[in-house]
mmCIF file with all atom_site columns, C-alpha atoms in Angstrom:
data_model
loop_
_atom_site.group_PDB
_atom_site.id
_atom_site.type_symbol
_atom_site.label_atom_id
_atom_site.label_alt_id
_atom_site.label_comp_id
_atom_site.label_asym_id
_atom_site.label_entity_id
_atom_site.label_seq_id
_atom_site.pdbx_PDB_ins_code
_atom_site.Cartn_x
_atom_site.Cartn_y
_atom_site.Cartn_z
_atom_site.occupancy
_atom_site.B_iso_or_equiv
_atom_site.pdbx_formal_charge
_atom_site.auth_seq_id
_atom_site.auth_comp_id
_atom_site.auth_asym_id
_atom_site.auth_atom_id
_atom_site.pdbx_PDB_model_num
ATOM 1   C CA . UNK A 1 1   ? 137.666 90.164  95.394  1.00 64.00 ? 4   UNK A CA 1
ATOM 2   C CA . UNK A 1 2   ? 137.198 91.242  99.023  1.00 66.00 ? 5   UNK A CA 1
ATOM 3   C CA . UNK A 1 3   ? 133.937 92.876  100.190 1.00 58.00 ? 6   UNK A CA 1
ATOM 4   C CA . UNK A 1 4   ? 135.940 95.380  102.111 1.00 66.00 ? 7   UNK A CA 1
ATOM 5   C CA . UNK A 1 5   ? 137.468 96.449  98.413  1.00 72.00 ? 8   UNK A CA 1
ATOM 6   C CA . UNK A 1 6   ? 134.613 96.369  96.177  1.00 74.00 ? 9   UNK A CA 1
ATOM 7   C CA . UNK A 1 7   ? 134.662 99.952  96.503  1.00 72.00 ? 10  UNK A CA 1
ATOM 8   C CA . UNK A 1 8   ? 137.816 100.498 94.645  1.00 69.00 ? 11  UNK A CA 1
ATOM 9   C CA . UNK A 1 9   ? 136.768 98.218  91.813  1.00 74.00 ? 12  UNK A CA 1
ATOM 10  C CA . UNK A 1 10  ? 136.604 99.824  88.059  1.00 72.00 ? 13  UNK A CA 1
ATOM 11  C CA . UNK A 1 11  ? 132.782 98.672  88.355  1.00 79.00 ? 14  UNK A CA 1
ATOM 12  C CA . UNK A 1 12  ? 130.144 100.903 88.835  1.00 83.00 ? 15  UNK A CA 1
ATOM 13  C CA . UNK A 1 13  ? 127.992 97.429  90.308  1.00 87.00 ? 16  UNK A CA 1
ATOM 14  C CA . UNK A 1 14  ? 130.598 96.863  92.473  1.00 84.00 ? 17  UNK A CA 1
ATOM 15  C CA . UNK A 1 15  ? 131.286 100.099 93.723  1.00 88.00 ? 18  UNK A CA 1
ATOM 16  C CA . UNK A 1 16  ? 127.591 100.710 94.393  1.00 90.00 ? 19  UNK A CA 1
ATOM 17  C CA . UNK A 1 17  ? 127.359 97.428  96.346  1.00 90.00 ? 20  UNK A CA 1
ATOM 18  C CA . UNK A 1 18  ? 130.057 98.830  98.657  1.00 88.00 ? 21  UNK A CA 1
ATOM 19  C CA . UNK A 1 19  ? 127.204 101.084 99.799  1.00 91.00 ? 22  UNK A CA 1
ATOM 20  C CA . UNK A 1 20  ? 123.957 99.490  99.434  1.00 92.00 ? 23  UNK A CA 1
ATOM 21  C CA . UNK A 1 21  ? 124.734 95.974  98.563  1.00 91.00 ? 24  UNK A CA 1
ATOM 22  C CA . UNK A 1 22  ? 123.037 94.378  101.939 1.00 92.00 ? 25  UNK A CA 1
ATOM 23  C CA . UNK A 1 23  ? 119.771 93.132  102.790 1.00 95.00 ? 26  UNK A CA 1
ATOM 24  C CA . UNK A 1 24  ? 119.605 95.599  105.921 1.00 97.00 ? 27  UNK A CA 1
ATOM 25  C CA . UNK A 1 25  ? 120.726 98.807  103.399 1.00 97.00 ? 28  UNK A CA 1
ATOM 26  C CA . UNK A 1 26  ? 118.297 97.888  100.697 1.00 97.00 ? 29  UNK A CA 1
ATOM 27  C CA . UNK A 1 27  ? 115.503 97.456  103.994 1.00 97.00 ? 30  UNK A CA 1
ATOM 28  C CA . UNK A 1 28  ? 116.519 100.754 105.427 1.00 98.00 ? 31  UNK A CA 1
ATOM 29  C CA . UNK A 1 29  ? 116.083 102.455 101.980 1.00 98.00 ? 32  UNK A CA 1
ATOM 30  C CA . UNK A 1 30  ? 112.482 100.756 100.989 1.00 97.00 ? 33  UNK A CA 1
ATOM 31  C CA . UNK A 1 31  ? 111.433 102.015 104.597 1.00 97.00 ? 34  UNK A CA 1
ATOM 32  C CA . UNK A 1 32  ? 112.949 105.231 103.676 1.00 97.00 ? 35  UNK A CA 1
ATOM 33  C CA . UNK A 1 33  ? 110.907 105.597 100.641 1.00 96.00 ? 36  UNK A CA 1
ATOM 34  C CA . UNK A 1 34  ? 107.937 104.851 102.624 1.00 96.00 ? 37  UNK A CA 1
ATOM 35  C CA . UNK A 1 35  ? 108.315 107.926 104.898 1.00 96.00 ? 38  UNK A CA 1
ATOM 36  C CA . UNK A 1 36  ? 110.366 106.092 107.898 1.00 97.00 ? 39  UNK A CA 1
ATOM 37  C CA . UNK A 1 37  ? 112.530 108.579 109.214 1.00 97.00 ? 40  UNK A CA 1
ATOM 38  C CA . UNK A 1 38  ? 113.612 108.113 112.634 1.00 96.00 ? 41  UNK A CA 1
ATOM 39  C CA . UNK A 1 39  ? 115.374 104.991 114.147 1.00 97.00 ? 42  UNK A CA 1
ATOM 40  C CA . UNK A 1 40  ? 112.832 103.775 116.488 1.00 96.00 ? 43  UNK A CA 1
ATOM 41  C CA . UNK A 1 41  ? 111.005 103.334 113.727 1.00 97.00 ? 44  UNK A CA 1
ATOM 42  C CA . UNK A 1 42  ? 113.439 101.558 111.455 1.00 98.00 ? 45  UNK A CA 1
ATOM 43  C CA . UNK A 1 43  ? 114.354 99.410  114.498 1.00 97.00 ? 46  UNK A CA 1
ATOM 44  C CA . UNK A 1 44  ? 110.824 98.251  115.246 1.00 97.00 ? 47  UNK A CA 1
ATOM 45  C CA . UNK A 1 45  ? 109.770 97.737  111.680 1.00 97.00 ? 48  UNK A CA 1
ATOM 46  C CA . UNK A 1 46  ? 112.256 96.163  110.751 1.00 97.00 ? 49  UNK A CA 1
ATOM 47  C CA . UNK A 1 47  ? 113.389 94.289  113.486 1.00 97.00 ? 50  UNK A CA 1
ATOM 48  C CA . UNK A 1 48  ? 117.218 94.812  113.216 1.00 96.00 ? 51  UNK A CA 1
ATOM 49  C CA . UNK A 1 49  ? 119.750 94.868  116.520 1.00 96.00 ? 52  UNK A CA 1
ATOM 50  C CA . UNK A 1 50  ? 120.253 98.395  116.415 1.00 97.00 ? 53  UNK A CA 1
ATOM 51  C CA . UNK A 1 51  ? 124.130 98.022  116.292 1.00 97.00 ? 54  UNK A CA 1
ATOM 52  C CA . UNK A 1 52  ? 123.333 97.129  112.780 1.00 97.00 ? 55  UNK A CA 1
ATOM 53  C CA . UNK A 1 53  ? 121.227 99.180  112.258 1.00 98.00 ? 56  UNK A CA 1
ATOM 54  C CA . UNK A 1 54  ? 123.498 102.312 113.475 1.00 98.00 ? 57  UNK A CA 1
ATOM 55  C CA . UNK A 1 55  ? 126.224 100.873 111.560 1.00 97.00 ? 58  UNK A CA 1
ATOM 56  C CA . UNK A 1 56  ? 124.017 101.042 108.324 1.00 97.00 ? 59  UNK A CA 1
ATOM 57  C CA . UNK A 1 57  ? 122.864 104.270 108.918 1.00 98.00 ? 60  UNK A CA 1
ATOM 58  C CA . UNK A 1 58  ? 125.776 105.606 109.636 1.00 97.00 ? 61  UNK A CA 1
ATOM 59  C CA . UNK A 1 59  ? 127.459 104.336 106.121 1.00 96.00 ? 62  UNK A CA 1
ATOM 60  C CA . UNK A 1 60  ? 124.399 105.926 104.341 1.00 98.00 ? 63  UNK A CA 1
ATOM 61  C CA . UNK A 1 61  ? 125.162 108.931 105.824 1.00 98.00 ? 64  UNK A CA 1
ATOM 62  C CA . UNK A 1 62  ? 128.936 108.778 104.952 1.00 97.00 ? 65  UNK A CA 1
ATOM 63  C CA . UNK A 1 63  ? 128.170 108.132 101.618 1.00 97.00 ? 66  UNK A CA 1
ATOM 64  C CA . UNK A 1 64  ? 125.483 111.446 101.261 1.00 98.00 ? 67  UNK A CA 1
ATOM 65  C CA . UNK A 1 65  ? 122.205 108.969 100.623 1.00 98.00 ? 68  UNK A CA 1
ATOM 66  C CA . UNK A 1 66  ? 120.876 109.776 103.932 1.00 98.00 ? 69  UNK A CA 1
ATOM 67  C CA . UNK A 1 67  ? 121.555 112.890 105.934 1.00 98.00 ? 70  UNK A CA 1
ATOM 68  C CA . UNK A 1 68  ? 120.713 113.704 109.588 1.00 97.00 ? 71  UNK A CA 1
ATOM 69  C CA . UNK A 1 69  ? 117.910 116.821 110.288 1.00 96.00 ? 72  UNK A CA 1
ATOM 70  C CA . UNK A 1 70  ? 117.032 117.534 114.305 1.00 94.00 ? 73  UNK A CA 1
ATOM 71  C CA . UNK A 1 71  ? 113.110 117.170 115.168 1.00 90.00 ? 74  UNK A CA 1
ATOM 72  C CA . UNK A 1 72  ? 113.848 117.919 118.441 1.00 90.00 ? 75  UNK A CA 1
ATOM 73  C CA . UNK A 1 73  ? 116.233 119.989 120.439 1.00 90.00 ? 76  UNK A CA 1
ATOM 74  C CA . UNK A 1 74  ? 116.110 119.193 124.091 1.00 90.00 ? 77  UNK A CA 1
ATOM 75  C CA . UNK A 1 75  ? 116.828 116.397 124.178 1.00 92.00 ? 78  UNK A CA 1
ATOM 76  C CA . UNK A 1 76  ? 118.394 116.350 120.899 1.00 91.00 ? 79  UNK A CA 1
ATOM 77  C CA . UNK A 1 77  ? 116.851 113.854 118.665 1.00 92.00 ? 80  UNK A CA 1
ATOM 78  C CA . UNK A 1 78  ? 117.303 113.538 115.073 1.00 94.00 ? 81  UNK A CA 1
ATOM 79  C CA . UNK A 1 79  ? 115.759 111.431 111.602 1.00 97.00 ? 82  UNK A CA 1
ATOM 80  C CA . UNK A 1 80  ? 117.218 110.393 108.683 1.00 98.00 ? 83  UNK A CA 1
ATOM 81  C CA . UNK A 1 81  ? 116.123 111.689 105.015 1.00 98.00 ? 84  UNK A CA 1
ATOM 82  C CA . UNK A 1 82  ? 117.100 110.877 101.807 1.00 98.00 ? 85  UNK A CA 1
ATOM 83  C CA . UNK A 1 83  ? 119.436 113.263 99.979  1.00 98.00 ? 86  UNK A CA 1
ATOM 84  C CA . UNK A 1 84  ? 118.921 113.775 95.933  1.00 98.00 ? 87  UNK A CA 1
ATOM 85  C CA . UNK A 1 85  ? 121.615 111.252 96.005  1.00 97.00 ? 88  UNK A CA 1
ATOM 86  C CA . UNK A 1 86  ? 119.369 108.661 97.737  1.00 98.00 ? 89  UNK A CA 1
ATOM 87  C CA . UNK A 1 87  ? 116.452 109.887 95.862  1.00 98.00 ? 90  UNK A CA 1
ATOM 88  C CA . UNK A 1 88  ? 118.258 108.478 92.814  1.00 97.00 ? 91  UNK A CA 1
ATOM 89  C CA . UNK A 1 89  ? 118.424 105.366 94.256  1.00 97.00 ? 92  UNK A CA 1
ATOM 90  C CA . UNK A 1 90  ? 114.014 104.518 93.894  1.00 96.00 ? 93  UNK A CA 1
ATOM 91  C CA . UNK A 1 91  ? 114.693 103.205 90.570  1.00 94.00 ? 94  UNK A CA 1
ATOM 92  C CA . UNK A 1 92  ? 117.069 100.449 91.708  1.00 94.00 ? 95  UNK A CA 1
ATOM 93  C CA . UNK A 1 93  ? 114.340 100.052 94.735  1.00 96.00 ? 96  UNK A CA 1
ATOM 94  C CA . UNK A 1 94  ? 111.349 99.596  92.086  1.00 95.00 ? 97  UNK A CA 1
ATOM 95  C CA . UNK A 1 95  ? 113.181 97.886  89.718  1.00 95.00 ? 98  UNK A CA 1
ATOM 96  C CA . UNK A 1 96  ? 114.237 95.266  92.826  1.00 95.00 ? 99  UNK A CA 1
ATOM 97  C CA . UNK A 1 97  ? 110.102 95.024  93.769  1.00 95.00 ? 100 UNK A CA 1
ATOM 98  C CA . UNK A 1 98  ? 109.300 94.759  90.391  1.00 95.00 ? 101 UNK A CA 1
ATOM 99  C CA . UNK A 1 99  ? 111.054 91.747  90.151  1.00 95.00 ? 102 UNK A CA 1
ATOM 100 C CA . UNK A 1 100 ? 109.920 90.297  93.343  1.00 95.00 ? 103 UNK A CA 1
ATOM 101 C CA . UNK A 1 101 ? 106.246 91.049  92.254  1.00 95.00 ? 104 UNK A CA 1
ATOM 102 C CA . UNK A 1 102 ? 107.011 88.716  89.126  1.00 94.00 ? 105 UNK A CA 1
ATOM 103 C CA . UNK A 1 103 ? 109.147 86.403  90.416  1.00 95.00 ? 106 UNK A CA 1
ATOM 104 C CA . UNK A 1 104 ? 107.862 86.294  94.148  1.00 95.00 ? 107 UNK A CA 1
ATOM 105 C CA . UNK A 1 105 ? 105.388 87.011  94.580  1.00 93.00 ? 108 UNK A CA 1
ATOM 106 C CA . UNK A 1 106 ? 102.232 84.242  95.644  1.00 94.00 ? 109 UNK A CA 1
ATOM 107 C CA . UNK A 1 107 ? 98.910  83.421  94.556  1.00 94.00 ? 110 UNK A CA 1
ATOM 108 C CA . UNK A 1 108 ? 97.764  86.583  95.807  1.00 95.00 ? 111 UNK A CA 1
ATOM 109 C CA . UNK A 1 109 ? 99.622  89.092  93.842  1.00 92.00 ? 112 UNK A CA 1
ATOM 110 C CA . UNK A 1 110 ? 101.669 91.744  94.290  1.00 92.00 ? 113 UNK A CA 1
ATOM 111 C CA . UNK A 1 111 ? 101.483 93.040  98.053  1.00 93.00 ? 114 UNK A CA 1
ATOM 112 C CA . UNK A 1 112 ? 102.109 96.721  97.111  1.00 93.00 ? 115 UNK A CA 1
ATOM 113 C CA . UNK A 1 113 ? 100.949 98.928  94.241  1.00 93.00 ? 116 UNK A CA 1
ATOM 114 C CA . UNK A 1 114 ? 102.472 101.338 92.842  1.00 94.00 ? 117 UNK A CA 1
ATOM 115 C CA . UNK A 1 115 ? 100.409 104.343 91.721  1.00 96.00 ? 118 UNK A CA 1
ATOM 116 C CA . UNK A 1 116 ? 101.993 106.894 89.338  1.00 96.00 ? 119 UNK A CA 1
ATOM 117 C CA . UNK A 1 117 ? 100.537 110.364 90.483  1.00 96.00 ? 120 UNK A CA 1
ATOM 118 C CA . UNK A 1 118 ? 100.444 112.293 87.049  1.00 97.00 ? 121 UNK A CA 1
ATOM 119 C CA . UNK A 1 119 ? 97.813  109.368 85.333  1.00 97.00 ? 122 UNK A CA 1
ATOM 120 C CA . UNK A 1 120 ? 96.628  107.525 88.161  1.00 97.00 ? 123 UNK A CA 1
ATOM 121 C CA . UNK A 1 121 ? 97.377  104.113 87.377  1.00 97.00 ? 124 UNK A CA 1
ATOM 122 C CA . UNK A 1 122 ? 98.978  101.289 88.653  1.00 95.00 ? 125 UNK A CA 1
ATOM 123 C CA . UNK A 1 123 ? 102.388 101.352 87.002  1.00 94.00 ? 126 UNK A CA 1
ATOM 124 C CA . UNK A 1 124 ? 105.840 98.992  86.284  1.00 92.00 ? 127 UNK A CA 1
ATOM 125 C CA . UNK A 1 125 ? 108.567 100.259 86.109  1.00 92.00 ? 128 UNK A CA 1
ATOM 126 C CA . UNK A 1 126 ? 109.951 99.717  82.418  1.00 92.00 ? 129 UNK A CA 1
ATOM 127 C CA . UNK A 1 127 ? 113.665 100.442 81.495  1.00 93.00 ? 130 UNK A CA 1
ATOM 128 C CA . UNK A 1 128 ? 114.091 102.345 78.310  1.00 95.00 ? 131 UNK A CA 1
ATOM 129 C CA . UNK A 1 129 ? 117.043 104.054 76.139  1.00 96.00 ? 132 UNK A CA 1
ATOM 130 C CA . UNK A 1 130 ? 117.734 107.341 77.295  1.00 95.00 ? 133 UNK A CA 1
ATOM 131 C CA . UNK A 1 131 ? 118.922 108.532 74.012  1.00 96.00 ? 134 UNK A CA 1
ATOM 132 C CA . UNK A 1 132 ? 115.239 107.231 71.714  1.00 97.00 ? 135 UNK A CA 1
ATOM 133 C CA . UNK A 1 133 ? 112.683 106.069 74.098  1.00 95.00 ? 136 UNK A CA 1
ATOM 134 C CA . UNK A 1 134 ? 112.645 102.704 72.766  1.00 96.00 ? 137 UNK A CA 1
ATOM 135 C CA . UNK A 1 135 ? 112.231 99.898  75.292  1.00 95.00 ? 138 UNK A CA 1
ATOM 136 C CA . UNK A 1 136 ? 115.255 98.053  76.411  1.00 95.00 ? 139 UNK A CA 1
ATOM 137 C CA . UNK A 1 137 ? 116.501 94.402  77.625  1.00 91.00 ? 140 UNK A CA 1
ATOM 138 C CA . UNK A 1 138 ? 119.693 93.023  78.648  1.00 90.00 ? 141 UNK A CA 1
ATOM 139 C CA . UNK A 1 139 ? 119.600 91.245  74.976  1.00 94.00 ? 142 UNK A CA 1
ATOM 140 C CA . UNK A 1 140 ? 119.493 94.712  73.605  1.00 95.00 ? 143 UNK A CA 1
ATOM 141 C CA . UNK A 1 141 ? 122.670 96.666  75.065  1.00 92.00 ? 144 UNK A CA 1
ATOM 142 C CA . UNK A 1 142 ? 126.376 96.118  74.010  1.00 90.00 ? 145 UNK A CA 1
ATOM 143 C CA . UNK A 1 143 ? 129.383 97.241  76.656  1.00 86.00 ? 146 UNK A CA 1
ATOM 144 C CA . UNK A 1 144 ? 132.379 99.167  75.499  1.00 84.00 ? 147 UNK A CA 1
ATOM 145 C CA . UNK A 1 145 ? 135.144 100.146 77.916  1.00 80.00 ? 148 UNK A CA 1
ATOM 146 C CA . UNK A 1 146 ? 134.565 103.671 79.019  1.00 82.00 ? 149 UNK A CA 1
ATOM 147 C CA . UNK A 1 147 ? 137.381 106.102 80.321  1.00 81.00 ? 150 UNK A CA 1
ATOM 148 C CA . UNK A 1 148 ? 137.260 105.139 83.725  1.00 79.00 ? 151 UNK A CA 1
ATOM 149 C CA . UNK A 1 149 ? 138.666 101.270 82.379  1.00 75.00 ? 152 UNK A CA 1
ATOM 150 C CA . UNK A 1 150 ? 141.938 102.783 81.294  1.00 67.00 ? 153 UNK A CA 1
ATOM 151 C CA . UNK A 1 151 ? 144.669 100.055 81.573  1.00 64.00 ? 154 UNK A CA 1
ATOM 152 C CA . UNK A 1 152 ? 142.443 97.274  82.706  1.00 65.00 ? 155 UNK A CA 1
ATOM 153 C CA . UNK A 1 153 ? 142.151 93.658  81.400  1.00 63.00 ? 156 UNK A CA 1
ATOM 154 C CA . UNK A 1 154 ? 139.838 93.208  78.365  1.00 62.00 ? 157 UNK A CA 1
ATOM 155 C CA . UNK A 1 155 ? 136.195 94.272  79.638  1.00 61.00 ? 158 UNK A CA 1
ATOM 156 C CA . UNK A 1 156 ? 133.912 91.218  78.122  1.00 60.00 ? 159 UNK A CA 1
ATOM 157 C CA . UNK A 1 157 ? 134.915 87.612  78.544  1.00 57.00 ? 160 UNK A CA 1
ATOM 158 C CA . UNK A 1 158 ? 135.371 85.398  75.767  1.00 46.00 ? 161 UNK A CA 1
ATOM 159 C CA . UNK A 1 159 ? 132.352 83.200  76.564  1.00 50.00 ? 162 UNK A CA 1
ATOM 160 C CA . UNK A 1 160 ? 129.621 85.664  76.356  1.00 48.00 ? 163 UNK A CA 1
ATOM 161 C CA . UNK A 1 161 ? 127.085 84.989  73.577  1.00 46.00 ? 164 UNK A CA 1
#
């Protein structure tokens, strides 16, 4: 499979990869959820040539998780916010952090809290079945082909357990 075609793969993982699936895109987004918005900003914080980071944007944008909105007229300068599309995106974001602060992080901890407004505790984010509540793993789901695998190869590969 070619990167340049992952976007026309019958895979939801792959065909979200074709957007966000690069260290610079998932940067641009955590910024982006920390209230960066113009690309000065990105550029400095992040320390990215800004052909890549144009290039980035600029697929973002394409793809409705970012749009463009003018602070300034003369000369024209505009930032980037997120659109509900890229909204949607936090839970992959805190789901990604969540594993870092497990798996990554050092002897100090977590760098970043994460403070859920409505209780005022420090939260993790927890993934759970949409349908009863109950908490889920990836021990706990089964895959079926949906419609969008019509006249594919079989879905699951004879070695999973």
């Amino acid at each position: 499979m070619r990167w340049e075609e992952l976007d026309q793969q019958p895979c939801s993982l792959a065909r979200t990869l074709s957007v966000v699936g690069d260290r610079w895109t998932l940067l641009i987004l955590r910024d982006c959820f920390l209230g960066v918005r113009r690309f000065e900003t990105f550029e400095r914080r992040l320390g990215i040539t800004r052909h890549v980071l144009t290039d980035r944007l600029k697929k973002l944008v394409e793809h409705g998780v970012l749009y463009k909105s003018a602070y300034q007229e003369r000369p024209r300068r505009e930032e980037y916010r997120l659109t509900g599309k890229g909204l949607d995106l936090y839970t992959v974001i805190l789901a990604l952090v969540n594993w870092g602060d497990k798996h990554m992080a050092d002897d100090r901890g977590a760098p970043v809290k994460h403070i859920h407004k409505a209780c005022g505790h420090a939260m993790h984010p927890q993934m759970v079945c949409s349908e009863c509540g109950e908490p889920i793993t990836a021990r706990d789901i089964r895959v079926e082909a949906g419609d969008g695998w019509q006249d594919r190869a079989p879905l699951v590969g004879s070695d999973r357990s």
